[in-house]
mmCIF file of C-alpha atoms and ligand atoms in Angstrom:
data_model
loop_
_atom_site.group_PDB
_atom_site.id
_atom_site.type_symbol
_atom_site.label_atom_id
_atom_site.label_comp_id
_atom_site.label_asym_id
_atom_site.label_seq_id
_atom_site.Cartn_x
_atom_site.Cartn_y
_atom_site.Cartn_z
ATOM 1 C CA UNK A 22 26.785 10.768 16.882
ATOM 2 C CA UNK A 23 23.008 11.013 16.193
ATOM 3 C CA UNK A 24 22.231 14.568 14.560
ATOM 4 C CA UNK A 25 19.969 17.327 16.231
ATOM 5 C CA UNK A 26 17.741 19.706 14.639
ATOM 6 C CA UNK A 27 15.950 22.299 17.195
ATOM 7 C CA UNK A 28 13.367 22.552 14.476
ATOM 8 C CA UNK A 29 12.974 18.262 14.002
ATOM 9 C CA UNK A 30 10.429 17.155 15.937
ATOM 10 C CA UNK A 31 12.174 13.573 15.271
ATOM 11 C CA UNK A 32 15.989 12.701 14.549
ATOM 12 C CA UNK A 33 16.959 13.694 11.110
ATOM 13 C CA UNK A 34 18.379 10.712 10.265
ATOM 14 C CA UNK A 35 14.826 8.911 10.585
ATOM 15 C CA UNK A 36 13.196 11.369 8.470
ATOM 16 C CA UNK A 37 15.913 11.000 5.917
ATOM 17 C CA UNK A 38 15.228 6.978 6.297
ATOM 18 C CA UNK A 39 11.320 7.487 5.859
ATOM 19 C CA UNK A 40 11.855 9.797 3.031
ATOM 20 C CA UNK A 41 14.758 7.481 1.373
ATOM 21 C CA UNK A 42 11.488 4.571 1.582
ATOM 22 C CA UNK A 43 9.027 7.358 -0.284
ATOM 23 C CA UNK A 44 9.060 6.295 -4.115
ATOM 24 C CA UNK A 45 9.862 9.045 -6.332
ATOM 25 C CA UNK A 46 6.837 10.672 -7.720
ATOM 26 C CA UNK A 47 6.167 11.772 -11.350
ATOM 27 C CA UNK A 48 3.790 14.076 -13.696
ATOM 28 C CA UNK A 49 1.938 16.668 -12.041
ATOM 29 C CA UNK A 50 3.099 16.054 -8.798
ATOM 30 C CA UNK A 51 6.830 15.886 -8.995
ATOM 31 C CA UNK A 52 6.579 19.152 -11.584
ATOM 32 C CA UNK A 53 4.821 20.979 -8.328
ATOM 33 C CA UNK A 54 7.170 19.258 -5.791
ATOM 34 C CA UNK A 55 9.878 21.105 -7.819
ATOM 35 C CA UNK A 56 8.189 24.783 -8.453
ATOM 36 C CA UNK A 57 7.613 24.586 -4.373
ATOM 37 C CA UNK A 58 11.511 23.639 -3.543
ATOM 38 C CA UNK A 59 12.586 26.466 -6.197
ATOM 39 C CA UNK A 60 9.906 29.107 -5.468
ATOM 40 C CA UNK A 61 9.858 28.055 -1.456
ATOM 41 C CA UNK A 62 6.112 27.546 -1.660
ATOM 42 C CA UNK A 63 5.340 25.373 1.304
ATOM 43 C CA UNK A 64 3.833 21.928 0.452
ATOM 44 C CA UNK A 65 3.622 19.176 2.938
ATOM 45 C CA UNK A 66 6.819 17.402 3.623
ATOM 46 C CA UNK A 67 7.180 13.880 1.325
ATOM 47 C CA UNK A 68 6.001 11.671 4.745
ATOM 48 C CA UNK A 69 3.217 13.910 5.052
ATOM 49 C CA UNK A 70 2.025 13.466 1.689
ATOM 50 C CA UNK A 71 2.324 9.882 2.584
ATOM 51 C CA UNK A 72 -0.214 9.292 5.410
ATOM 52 C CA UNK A 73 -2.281 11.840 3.554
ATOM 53 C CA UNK A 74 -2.473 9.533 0.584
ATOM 54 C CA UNK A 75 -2.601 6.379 3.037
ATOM 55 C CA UNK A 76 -5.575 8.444 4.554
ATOM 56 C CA UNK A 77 -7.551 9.053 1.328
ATOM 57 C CA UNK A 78 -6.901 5.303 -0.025
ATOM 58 C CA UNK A 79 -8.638 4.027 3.633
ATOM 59 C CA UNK A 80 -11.782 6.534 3.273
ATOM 60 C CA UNK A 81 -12.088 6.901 -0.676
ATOM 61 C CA UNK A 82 -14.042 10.381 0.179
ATOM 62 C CA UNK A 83 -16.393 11.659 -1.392
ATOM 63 C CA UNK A 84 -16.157 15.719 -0.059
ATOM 64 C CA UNK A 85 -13.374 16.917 0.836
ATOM 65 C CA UNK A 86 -12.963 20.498 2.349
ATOM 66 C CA UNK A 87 -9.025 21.757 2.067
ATOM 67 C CA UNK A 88 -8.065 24.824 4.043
ATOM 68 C CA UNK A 89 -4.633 26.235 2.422
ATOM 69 C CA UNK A 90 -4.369 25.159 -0.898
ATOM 70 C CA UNK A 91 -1.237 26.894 -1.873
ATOM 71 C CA UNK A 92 -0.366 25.881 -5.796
ATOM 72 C CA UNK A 93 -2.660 22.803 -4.994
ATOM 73 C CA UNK A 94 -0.586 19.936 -4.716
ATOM 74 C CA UNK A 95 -2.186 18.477 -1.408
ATOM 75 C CA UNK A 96 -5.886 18.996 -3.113
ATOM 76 C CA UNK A 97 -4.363 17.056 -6.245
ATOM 77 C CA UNK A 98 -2.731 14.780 -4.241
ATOM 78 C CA UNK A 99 -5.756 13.585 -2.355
ATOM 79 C CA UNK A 100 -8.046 13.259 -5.363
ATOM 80 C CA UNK A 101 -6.154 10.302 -6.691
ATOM 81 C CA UNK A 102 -8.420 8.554 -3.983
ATOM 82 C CA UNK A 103 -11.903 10.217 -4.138
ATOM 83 C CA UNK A 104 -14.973 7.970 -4.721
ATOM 84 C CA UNK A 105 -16.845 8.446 -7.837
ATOM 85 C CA UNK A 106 -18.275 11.762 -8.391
ATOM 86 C CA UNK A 107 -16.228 13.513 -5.172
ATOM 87 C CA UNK A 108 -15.036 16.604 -5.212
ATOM 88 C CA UNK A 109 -12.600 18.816 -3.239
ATOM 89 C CA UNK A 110 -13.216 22.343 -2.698
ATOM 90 C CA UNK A 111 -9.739 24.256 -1.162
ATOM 91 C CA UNK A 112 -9.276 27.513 -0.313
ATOM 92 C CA UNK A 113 -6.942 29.963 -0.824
ATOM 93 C CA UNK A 114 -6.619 33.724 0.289
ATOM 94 C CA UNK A 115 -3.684 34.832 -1.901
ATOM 95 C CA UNK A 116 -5.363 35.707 -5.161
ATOM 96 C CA UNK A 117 -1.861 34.903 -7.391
ATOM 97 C CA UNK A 118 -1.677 31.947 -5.417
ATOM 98 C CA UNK A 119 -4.872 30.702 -6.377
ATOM 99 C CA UNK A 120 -4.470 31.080 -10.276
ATOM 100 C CA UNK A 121 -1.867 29.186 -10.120
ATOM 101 C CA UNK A 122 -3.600 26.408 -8.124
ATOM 102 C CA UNK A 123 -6.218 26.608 -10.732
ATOM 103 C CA UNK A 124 -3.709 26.566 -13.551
ATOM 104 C CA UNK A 125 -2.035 23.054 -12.645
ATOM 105 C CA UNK A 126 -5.200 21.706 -11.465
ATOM 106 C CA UNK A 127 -6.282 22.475 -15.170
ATOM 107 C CA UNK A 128 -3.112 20.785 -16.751
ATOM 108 C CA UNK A 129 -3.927 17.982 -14.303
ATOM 109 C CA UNK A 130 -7.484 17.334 -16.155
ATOM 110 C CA UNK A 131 -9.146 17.633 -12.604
ATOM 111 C CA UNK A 132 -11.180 20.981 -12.793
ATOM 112 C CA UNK A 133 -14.141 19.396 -12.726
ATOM 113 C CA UNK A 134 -13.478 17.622 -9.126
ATOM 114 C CA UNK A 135 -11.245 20.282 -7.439
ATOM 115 C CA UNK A 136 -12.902 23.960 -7.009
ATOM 116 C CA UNK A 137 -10.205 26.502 -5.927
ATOM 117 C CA UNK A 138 -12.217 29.042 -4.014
ATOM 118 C CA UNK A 139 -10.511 32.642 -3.407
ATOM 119 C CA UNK A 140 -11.091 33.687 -0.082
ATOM 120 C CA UNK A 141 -9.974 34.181 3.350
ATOM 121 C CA UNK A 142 -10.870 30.684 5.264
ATOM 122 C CA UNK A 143 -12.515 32.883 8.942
ATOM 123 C CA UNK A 144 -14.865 33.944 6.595
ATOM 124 C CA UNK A 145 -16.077 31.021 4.358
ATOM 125 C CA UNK A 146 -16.269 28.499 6.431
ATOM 126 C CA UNK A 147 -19.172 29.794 8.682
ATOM 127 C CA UNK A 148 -21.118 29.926 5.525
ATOM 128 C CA UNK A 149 -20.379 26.424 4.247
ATOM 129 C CA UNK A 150 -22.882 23.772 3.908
ATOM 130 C CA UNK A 151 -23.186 20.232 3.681
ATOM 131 C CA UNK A 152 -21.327 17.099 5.078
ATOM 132 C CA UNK A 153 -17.742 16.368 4.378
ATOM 133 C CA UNK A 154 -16.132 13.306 4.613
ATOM 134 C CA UNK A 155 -12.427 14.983 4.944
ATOM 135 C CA UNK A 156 -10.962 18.161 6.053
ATOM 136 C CA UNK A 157 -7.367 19.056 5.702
ATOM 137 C CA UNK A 158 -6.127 21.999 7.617
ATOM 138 C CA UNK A 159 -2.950 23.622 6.236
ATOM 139 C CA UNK A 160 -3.901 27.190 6.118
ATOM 140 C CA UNK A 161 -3.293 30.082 9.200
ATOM 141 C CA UNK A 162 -2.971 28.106 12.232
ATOM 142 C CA UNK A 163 -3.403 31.000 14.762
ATOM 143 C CA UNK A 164 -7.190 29.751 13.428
ATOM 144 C CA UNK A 165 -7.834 26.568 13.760
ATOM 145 C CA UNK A 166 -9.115 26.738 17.528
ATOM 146 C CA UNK A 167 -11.873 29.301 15.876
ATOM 147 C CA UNK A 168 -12.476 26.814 12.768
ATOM 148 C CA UNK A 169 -12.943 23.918 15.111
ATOM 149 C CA UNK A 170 -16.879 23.851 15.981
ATOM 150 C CA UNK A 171 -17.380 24.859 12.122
ATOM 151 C CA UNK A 172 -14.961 21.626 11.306
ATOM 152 C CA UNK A 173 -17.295 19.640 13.817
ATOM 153 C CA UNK A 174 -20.621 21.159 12.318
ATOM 154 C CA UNK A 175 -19.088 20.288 8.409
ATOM 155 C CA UNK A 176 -17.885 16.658 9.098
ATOM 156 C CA UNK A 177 -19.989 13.272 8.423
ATOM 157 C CA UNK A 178 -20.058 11.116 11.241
ATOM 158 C CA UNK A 179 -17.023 9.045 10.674
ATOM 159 C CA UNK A 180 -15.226 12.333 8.966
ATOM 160 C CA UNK A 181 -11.772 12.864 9.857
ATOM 161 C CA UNK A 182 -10.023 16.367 10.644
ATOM 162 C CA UNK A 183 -6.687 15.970 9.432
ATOM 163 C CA UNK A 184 -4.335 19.525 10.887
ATOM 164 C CA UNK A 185 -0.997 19.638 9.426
ATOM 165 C CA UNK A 186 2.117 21.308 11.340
ATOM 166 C CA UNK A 187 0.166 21.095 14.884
ATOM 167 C CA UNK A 188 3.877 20.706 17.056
ATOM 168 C CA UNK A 189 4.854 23.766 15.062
ATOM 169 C CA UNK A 190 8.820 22.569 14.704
ATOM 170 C CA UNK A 191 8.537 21.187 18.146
ATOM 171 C CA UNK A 192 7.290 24.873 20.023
ATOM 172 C CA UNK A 193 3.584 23.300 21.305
ATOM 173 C CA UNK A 194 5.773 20.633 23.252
ATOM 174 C CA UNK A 195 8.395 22.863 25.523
ATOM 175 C CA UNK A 196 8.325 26.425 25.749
ATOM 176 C CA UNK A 197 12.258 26.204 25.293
ATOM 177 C CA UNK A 198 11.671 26.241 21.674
ATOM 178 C CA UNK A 199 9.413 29.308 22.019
ATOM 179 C CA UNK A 200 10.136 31.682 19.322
ATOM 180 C CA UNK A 201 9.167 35.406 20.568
ATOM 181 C CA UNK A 202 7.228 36.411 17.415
ATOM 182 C CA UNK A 203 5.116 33.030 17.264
ATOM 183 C CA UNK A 204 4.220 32.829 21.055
ATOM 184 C CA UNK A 205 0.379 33.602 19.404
ATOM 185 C CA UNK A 206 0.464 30.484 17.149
ATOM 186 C CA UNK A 207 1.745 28.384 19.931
ATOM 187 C CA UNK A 208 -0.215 29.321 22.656
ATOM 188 C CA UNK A 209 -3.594 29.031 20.000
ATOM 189 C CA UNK A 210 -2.422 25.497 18.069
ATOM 190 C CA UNK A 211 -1.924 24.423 22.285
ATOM 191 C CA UNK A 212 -5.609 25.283 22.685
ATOM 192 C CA UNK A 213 -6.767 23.547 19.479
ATOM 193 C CA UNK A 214 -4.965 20.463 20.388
ATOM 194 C CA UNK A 215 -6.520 19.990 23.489
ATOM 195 C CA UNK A 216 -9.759 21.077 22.658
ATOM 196 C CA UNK A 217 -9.428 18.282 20.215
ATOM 197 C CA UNK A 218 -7.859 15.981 22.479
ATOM 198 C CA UNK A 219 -11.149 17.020 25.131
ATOM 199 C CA UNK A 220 -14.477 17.069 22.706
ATOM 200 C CA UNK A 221 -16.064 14.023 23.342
ATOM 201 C CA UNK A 222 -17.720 14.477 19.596
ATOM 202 C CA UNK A 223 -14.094 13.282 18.557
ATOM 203 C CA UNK A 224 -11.306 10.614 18.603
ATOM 204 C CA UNK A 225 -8.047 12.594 18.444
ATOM 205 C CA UNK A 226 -4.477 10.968 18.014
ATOM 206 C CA UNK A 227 -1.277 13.861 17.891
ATOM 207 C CA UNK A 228 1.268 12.226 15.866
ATOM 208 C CA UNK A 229 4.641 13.113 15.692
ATOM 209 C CA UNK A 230 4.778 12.734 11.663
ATOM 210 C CA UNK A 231 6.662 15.335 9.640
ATOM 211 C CA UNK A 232 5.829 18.905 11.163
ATOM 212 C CA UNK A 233 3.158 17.400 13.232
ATOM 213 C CA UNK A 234 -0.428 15.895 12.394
ATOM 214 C CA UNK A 235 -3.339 15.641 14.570
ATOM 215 C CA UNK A 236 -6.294 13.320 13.098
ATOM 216 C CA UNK A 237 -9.741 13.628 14.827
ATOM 217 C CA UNK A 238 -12.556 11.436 13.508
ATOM 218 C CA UNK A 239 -16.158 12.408 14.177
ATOM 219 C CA UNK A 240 -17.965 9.667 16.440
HETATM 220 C C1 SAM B 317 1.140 25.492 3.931
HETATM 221 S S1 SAM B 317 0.385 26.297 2.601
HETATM 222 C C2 SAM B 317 -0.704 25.073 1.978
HETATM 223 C C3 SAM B 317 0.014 23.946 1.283
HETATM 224 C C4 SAM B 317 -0.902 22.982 0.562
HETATM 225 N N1 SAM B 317 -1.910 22.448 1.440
HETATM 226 C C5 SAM B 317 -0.086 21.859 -0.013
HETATM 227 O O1 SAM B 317 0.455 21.060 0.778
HETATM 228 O O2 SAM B 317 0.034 21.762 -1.232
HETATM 229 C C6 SAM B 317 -0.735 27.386 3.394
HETATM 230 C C7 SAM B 317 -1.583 28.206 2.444
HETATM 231 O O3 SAM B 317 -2.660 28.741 3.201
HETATM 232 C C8 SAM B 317 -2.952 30.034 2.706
HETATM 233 N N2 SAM B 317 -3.655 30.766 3.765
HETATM 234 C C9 SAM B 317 -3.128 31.288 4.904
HETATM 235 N N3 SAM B 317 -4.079 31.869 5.641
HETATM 236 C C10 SAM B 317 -5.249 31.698 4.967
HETATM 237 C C11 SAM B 317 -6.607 32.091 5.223
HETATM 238 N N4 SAM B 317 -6.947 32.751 6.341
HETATM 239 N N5 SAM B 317 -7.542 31.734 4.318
HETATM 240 C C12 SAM B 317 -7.213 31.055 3.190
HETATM 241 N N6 SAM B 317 -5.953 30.675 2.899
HETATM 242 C C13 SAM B 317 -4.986 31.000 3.773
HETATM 243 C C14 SAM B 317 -1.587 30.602 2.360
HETATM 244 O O4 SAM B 317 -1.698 31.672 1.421
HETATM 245 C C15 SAM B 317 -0.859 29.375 1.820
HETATM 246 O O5 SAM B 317 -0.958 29.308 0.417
#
């Protein structure tokens, strides 16, 4: 009998098969893979560190804005694949959190190409600058419908919005799955899909990948 998860949003057994594929990692990466797993600090799941890699090794970026950086293994993760002289700046609200981003990005040799800013995300992003070639959303979703015409203003023309966890353990697709205390999240990540899915600035695909990914590239 194939399993069933209510909180899959595919079959466990093909996530177990994709993940089986997924070569171990090593160094930095598998040392924060295993702090996360024994300190439940959630990290993207293995398939979504995948495409994110896949991602980075298409675009070779050269900015890259991060919201939710956690203990920084996503922001580490994608610098194996910035161009020369890119940088990542990630944010992170939780103040412990943060030193310890800072911390293994130091023992990874990368503080000179990933800044850890403290902060909460609502806040800084208004009052960022520039053009970014990436951004990764993995911080509060209840706020990515109000971070998406700051996302749009930030991103190069050809910049891709990567949003991690967008079906929300498979809630945004069938109100059966509704839990009570997150009707908020669901009913905003709904309304930043589609807005995605509707600006004609962008080129949205939903993907069913892990918890969920939406990528929208800037036309
Ligand atoms: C899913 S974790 C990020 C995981 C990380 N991207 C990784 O895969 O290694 C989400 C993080 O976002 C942070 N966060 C939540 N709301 C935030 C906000 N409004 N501003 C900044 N950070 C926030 C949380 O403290 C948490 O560390």
């Amino acid at each position: 009998m194939v399993e069933y998860d209510k909180d899959a949003i595919v079959y466990p057994y093909i996530t177990s098969y994709i993940r089986g594929e997924i070569p171990e990692r090593h160094g930095i990466l598998k040392e924060l893979e295993e702090y996360a797993e024994a300190n439940s600090v959630p990290i993207v799941q293995p398939e979504t560190a995948k495409f994110l890699e896949t991602m980075m090794c298409i675009k070779r970026p050269a900015r890259i804005l991060e919201v939710g950086c956690a203990i920084g293994y996503s922001a580490i993760l994608m610098s194996q694949y910035l161009a020369d002289g890119g940088s990542i700046t990630t944010l992170e609200w939780d103040a412990q959190t943060a030193e310890i981003a800072r911390a293994n990005i130091e023992k990874a040799g990368l503080s000179d190409k990933i800044k850890v800013v403290l902060g909460d995300a609502k806040d800084i992003i208004p009052t960022l600058t520039g053009e970014y070639d990436v951004i990764f959303l993995d911080g509060p979703k209840a706020h990515y419908i109000y971070m998406l015409n700051d996302c749009i203003r930030l991103l190069k023309k050809g910049g891709m919005l990567i949003s991690d966890n967008i079906l929300y353990k498979g809630m945004i697709a069938d109100d059966e799955h509704v839990i009570r205390r997150k009707i908020t999240i669901v009913k905003r990540l709904r309304r930043f899909i589609s807005a995605q899915m509707q600006r004609d600035e962008l080129e949205t695909v939903i993907l069913p990948l892990g918890d969920g990914v939406t990528v929208a590239v800037k036309k």
